[in-house]
CSV table of C-alpha atoms in Angstrom, one decimal:
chain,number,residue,atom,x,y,z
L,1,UNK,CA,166.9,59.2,151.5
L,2,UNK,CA,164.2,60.7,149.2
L,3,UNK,CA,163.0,58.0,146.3
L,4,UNK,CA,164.3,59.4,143.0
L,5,UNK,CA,164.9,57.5,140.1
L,6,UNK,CA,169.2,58.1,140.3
L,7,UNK,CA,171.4,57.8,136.5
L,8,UNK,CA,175.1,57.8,136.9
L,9,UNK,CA,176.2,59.6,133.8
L,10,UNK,CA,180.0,59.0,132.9
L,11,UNK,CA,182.0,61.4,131.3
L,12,UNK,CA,184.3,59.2,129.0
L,13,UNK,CA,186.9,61.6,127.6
L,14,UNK,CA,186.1,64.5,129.2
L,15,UNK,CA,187.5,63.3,131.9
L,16,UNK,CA,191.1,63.0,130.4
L,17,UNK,CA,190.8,67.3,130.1
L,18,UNK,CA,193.4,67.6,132.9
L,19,UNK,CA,192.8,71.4,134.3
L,20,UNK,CA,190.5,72.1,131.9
L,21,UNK,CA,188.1,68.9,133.4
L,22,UNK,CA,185.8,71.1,135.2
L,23,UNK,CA,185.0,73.7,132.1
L,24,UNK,CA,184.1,70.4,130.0
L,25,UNK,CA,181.9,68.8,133.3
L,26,UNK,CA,180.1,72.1,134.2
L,27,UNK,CA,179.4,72.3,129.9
L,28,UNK,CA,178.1,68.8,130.3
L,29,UNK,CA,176.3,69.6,132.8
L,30,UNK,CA,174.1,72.2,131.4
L,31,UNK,CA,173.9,69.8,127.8
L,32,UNK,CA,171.9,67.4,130.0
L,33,UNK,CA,170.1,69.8,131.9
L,34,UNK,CA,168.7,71.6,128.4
L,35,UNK,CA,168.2,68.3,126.8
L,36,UNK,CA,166.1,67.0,129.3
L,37,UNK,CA,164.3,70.2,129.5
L,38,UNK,CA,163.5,70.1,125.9
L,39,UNK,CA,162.1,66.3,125.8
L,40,UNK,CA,159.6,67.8,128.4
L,41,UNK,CA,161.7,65.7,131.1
L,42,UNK,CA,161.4,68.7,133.9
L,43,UNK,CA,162.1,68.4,137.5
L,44,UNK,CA,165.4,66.5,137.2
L,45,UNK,CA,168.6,67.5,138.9
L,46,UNK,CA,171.8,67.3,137.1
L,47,UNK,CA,175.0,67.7,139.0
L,48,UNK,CA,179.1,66.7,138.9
L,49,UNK,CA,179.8,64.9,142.0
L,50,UNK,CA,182.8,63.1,142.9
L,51,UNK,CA,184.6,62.6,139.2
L,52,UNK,CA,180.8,61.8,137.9
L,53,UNK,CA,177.4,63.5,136.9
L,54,UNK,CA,174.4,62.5,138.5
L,55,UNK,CA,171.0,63.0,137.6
L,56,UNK,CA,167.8,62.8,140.2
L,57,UNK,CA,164.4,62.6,138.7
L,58,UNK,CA,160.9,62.5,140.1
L,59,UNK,CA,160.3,58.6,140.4
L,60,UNK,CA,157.0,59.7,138.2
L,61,UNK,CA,159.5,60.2,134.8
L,62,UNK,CA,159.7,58.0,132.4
L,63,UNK,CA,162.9,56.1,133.0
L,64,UNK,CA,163.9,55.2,129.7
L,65,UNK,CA,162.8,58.1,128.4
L,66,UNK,CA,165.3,59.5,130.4
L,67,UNK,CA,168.0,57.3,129.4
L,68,UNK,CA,166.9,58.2,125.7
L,69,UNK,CA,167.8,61.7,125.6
L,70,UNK,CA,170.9,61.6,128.1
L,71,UNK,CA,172.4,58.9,125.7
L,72,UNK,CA,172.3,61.2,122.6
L,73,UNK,CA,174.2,64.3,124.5
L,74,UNK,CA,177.6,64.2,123.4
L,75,UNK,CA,179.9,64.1,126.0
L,76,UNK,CA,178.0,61.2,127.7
L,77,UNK,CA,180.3,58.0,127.6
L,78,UNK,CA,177.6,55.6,129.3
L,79,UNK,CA,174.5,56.1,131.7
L,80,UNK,CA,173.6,53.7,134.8
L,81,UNK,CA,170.1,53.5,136.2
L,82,UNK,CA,170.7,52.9,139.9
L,83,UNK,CA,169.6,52.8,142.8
L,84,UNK,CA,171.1,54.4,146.4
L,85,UNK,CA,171.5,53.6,149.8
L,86,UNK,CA,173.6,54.8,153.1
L,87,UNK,CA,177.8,53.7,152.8
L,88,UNK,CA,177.4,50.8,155.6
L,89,UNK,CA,177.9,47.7,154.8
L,90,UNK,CA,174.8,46.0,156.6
L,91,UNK,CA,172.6,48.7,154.5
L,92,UNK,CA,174.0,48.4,151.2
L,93,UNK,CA,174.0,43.9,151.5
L,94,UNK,CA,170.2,45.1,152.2
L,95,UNK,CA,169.6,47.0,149.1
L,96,UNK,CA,171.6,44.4,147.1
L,97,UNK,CA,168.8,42.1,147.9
L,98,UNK,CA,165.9,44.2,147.4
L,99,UNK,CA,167.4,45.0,143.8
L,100,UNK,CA,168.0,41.3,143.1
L,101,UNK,CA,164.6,40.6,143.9
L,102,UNK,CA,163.4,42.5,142.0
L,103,UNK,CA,165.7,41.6,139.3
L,104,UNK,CA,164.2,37.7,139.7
L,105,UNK,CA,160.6,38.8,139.4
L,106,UNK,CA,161.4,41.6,136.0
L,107,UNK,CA,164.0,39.1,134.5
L,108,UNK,CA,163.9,36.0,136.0
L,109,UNK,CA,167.9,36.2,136.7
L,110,UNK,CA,169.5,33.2,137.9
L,111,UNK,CA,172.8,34.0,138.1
L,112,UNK,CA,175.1,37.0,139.0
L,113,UNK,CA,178.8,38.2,140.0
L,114,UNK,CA,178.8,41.3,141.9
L,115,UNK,CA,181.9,44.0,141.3
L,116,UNK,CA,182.6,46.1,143.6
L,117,UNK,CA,184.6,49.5,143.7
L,118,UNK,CA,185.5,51.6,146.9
L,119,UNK,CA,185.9,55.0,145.7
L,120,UNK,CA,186.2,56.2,148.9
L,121,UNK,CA,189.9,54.7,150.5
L,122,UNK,CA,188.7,55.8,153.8
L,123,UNK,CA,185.3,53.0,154.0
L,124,UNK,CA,186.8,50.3,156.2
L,125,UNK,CA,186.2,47.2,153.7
L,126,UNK,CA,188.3,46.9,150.8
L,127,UNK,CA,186.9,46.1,147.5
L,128,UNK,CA,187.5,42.4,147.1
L,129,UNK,CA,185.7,42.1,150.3
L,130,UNK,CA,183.2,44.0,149.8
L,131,UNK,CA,181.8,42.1,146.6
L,132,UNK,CA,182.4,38.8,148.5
L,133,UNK,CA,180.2,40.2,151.8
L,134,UNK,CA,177.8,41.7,149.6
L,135,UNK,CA,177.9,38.8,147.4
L,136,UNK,CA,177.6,36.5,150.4
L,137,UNK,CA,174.2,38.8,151.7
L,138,UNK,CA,172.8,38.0,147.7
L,139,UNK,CA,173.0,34.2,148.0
L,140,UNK,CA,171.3,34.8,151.4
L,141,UNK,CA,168.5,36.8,150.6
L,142,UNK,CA,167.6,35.3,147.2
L,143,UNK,CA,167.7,31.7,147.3
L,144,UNK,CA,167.3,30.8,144.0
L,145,UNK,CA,170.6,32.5,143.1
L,146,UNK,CA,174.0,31.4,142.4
L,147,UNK,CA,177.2,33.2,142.0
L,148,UNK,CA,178.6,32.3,137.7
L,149,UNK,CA,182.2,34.6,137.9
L,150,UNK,CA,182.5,33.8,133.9
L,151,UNK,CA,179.0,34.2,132.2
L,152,UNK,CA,176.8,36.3,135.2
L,153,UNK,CA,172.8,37.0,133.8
L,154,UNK,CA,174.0,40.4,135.5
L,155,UNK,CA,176.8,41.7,137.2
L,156,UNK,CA,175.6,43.5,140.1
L,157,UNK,CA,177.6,47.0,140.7
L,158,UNK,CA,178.7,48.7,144.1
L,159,UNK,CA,180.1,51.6,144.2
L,160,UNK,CA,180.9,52.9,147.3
L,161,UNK,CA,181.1,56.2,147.7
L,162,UNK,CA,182.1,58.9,151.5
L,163,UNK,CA,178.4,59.7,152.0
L,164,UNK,CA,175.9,57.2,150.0
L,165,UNK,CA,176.5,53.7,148.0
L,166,UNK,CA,175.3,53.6,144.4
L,167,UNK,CA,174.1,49.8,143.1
L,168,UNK,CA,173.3,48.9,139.4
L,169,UNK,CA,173.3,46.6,136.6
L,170,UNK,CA,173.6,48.2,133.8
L,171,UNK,CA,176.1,51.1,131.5
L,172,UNK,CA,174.7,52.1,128.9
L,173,UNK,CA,176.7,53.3,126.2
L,174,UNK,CA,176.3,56.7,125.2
L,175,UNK,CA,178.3,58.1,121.8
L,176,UNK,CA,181.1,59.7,123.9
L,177,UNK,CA,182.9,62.9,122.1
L,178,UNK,CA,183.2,66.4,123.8
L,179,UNK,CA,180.1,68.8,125.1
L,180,UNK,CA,178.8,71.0,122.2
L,181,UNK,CA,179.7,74.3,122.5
L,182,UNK,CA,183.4,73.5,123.9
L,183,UNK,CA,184.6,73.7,120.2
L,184,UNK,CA,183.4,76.7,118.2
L,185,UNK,CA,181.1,76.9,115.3
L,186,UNK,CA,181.1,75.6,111.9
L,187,UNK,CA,179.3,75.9,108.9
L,188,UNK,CA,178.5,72.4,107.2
L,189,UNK,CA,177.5,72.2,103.5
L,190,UNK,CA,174.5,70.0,103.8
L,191,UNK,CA,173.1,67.9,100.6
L,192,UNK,CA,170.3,65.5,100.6
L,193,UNK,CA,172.9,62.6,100.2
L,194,UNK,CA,174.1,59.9,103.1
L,195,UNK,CA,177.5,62.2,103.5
L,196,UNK,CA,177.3,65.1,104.9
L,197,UNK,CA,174.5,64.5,107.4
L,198,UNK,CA,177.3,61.9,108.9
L,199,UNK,CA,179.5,64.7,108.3
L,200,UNK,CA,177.8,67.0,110.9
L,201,UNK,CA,176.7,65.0,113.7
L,202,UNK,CA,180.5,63.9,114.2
L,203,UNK,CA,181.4,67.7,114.2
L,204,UNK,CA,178.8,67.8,117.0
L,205,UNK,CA,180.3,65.0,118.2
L,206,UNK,CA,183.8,66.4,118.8
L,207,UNK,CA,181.8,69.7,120.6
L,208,UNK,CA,181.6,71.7,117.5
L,209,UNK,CA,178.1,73.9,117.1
L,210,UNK,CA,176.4,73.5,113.2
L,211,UNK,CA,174.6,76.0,111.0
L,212,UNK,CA,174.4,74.7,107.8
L,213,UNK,CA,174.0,75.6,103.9
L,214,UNK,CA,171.9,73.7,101.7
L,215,UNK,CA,172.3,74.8,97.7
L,216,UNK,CA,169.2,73.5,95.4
L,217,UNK,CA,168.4,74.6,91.5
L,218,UNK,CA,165.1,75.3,91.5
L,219,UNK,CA,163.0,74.3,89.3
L,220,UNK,CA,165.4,71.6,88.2
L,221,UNK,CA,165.0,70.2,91.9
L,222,UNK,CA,161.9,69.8,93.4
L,223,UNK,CA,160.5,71.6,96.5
L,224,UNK,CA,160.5,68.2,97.8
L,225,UNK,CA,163.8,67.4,97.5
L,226,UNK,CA,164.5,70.7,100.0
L,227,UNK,CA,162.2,69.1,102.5
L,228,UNK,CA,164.1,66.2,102.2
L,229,UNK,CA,166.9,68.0,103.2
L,230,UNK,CA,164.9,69.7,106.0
L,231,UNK,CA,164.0,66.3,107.3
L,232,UNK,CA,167.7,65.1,107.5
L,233,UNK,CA,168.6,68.7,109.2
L,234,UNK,CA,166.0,68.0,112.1
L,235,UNK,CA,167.8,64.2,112.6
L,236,UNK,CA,170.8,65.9,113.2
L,237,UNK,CA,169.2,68.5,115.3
L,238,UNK,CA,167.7,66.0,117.6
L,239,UNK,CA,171.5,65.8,118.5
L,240,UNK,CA,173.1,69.3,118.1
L,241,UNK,CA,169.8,71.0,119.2
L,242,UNK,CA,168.5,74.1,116.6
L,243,UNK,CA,170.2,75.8,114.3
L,244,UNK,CA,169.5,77.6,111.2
L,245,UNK,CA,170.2,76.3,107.8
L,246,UNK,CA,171.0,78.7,105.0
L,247,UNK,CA,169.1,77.8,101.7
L,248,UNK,CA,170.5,78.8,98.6
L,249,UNK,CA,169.5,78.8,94.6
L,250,UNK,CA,173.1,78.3,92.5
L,251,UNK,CA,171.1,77.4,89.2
L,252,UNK,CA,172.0,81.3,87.8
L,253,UNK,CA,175.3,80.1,88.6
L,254,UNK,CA,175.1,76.7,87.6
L,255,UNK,CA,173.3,78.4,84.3
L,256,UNK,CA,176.2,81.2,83.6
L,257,UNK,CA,178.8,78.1,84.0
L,258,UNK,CA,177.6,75.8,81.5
L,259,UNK,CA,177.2,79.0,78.8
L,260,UNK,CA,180.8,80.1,79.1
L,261,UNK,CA,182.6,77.6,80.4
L,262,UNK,CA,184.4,73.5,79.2
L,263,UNK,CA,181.5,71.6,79.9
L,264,UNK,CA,184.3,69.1,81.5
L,265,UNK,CA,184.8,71.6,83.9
L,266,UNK,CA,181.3,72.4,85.2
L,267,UNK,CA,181.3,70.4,88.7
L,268,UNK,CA,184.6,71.4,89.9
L,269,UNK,CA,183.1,75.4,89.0
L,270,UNK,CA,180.3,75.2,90.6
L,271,UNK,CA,181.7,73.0,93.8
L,272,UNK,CA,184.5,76.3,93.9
L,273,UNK,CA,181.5,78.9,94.0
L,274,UNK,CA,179.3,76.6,96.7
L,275,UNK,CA,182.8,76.7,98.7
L,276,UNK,CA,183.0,81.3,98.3
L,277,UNK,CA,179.1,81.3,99.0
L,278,UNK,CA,179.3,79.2,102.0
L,279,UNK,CA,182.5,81.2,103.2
L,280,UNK,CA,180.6,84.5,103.3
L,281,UNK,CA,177.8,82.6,105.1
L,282,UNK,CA,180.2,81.6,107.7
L,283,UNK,CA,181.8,84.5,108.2
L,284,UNK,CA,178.8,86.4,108.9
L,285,UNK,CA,177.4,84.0,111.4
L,286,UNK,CA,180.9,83.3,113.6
L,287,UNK,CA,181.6,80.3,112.0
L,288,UNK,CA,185.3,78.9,111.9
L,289,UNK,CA,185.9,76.4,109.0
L,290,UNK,CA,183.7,74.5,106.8
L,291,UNK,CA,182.6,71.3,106.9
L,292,UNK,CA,181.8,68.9,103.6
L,293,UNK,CA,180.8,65.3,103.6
L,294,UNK,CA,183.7,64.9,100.7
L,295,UNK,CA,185.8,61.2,100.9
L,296,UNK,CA,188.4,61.2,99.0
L,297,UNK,CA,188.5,59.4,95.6
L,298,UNK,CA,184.4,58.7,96.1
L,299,UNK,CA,183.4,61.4,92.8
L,300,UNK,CA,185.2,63.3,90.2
L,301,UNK,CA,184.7,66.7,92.7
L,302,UNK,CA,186.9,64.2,95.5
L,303,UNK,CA,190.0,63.1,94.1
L,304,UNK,CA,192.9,64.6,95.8
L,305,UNK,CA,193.4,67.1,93.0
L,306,UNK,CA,190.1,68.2,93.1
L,307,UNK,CA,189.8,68.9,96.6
L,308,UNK,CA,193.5,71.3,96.5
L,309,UNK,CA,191.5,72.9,93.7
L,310,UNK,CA,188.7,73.2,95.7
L,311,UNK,CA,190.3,74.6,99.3
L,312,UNK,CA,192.0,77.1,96.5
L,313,UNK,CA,188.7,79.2,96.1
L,314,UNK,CA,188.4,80.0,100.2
L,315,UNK,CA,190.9,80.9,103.0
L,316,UNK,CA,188.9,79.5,105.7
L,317,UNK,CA,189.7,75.9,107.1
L,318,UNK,CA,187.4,73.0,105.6
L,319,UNK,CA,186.9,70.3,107.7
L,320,UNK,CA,186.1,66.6,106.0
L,321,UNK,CA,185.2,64.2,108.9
L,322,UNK,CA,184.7,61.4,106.5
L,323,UNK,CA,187.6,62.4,104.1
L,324,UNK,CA,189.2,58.4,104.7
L,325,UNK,CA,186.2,56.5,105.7
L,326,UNK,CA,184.7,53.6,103.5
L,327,UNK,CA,181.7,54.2,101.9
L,328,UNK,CA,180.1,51.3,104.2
L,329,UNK,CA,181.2,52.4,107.1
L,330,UNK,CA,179.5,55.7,106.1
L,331,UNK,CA,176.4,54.1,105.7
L,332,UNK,CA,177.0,52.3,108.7
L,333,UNK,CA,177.0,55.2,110.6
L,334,UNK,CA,174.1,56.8,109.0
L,335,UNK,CA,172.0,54.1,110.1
L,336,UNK,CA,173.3,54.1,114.0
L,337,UNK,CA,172.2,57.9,113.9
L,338,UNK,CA,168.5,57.6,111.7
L,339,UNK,CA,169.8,59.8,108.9
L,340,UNK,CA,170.1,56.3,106.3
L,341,UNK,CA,166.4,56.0,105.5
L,342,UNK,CA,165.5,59.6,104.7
L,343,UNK,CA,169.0,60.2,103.1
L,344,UNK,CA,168.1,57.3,100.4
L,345,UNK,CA,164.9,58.9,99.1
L,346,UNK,CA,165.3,59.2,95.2
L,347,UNK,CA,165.2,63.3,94.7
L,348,UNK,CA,167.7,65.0,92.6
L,349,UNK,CA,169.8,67.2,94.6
L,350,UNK,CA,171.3,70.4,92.6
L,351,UNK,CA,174.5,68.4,91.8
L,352,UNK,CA,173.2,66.4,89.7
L,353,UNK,CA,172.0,69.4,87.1
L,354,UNK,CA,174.0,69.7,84.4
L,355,UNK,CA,176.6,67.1,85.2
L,356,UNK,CA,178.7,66.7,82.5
L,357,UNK,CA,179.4,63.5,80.9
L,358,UNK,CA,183.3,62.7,81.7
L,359,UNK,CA,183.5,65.4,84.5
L,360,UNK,CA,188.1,66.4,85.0
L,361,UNK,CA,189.1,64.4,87.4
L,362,UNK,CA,192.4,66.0,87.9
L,363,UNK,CA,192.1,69.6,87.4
L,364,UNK,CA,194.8,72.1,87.5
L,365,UNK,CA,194.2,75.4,89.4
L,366,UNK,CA,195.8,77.8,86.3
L,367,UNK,CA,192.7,76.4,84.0
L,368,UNK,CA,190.2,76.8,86.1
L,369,UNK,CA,191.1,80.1,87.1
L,370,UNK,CA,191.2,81.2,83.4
L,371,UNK,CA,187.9,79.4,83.4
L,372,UNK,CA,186.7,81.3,86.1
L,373,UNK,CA,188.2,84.6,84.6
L,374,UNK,CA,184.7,84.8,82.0
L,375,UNK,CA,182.7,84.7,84.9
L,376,UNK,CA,181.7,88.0,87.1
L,377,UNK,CA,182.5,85.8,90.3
L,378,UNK,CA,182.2,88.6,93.1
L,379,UNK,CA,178.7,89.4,91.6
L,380,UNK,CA,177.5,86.0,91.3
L,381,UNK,CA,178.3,85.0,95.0
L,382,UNK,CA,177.2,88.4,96.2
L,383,UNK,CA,173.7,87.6,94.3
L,384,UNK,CA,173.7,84.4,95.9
L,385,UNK,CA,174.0,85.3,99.0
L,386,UNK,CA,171.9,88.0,99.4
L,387,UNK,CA,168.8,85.9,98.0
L,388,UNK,CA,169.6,83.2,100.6
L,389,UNK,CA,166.5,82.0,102.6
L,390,UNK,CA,166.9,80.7,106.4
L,391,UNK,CA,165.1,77.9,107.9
L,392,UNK,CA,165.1,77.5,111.6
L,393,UNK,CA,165.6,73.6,112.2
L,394,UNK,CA,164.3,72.4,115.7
């Protein structure tokens, strides 16, 4: 066989997808092949095989690099460096040695327990056996080692498979979800804050594509606080791949609020308008629904009456991901995907303008219509959205 660095890629819950399995593979597929492709990774060849996805790269590759980038395609359950050999049994107690040996010199193991699975029912050595001959061949080749069934340095893998054996040591977890792309596309409303960043990425996660919307109020917010923004758009990117994010100034509305309307009343007013705005946005790209980084009961604009209020001013689905999450286990996950750091830099963000002082908290739809009744509404989200700006986030 031809020496290729080999990575067994499971599929995780793609591979509950019943008849639909091969759509969701042959989408996973092609994820891989374009991720790797962008890191620079070329040569490699991604394929479904047998229930799993393999991928064969040039032994010259970065191996971890590899791993890296096939790890953060969603869809990808766990990834197994391995290593190949011929389904005989006197070949594959050969390679088991070579890779332990080389195990000893890397890691200094001293102890293992091998596993064995026989994915093939036609191989003429069941799976017990096999992991006690194989097992057997180990303590043979590799004196030093000895066989610990409870608490292994490594547990050495054999899959047997009709036409090659695959051995490895390792499955490492990827973050699972569906391929993107298998789930339509949504618009997320993206702030500079630890939410909706989170937000997104487990959209992506469950296969959805993202264009996004960021609102500032320029010159009350900074240029800097936009590239903030920009910065936390390209995290998620390095996940979702490009997209463009919509960048719009709501200070004249913001401005045309606090003149005519209850200064209690300003945040839910302007949240309502961010909500129309980002529905034309979405509806002019192909986007389904919305998607907000909201959790319920977390700010005045997130209690339960708030949000009905909200959904009120759009007929297009809004998605909230975090909508029940803790705030820690928000943050939590905002550090697992690098979005924490840049997400905590001190820059006012456009909701913070004109925040009023003891903002309603459980506002009724009738008055804030009436509210909104002193307002030209249609012309202010038309203005809006025909001054927005469009960054392209790689």
């Amino acid at each position: 066989m031809n020496e290729q660095n080999i990575f067994i890629v499971r599929c995780g819950e793609v591979a509950l997808k019943g008849m639909n399995k091969p759509y969701f593979e042959r989408m996973l597929v092609e994820r891989i092949g374009k991720r790797l492709k962008a890191a620079g990774l070329s040569g490699i060849d991604v394929r479904r095989h047998e229930g799993l996805i393999f991928a064969r790269a040039p032994k010259e590759l970065d191996k971890d690099a590899i791993v890296k980038e096939i790890s953060k395609v969603f869809g990808v359950a766990s990834i197994s460096p391995a290593v190949e050999c011929e389904s005989d049994m006197d070949r594959i107690g050969e390679k088991a040695v070579e890779y332990m040996m080389e195990l000893i010199e890397k890691k200094g193991v001293k102890t293992f327990k091998v596993e064995a699975k026989r994915a093939d029912k036609t191989f003429p050595v069941k799976s017990p056996d096999i992991a006690r001959r194989i097992g057997a061949s180990v303590l043979k080749g590799c004196k030093v080692l000895k066989v610990d069934v409870h608490n292994p340095d490594v547990y050495l893998f054999v899959d047997v498979r009709r036409e090659e054996t695959f051995i490895y040591q390792q499955k490492i977890a990827g973050f699972g979800g569906l391929p993107l792309g298998t789930n339509g596309k949504g618009l997320v409303l993206l702030s500079g804050g630890i939410d909706s960043p989170v937000a997104a990425w487990l959209m992506a996660k469950r296969g959805m594509l993202i264009e996004a919307v960021h609102f500032h109020s320029y010159p009350y917010t900074s240029p800097r606080a936009q590239e903030k923004v920009e910065e936390l758009a390209k995290i998620v990117a390095s996940y979702c791949g490009r997209f463009k994010m919509h960048v719009i100034n709501i200070l004249p509305i913001q401005e045309q609020i606090v003149q005519n309307c209850p200064e209690a009343e300003t945040t839910i007013l302007v949240r309502r308008f961010m909500m129309r705005i980002a529905e034309k946005i979405a509806e002019k790209n192909g986007c389904m629904m919305l998607i907000t980084g909201e959790n319920l009961g977390q700010v005045a604009s997130q209690t339960a009456e708030s949000l009905v209020v909200t959904d009120a001013s759009v007929s297009m689905p809004v998605m909230r991901p975090l909508i029940a999450m803790d705030k820690v286990d928000i943050m939590e996950k905002a550090e697992e995907i690098g979005t924490f750091e840049t997400s905590i830099q001190p820059y006012e963000d456009c909701c913070t303008v004109f925040l009023p002082p003891h903002p309603v908290t459980k506002p009724r739809l009738s008055r804030i219509e009436e509210s909104e009744s002193r307002l030209d509404v249609e012309g202010l989200v038309k203005a809006a959205v025909e001054s927005e700006e469009i960054v392209d986030i790689s």
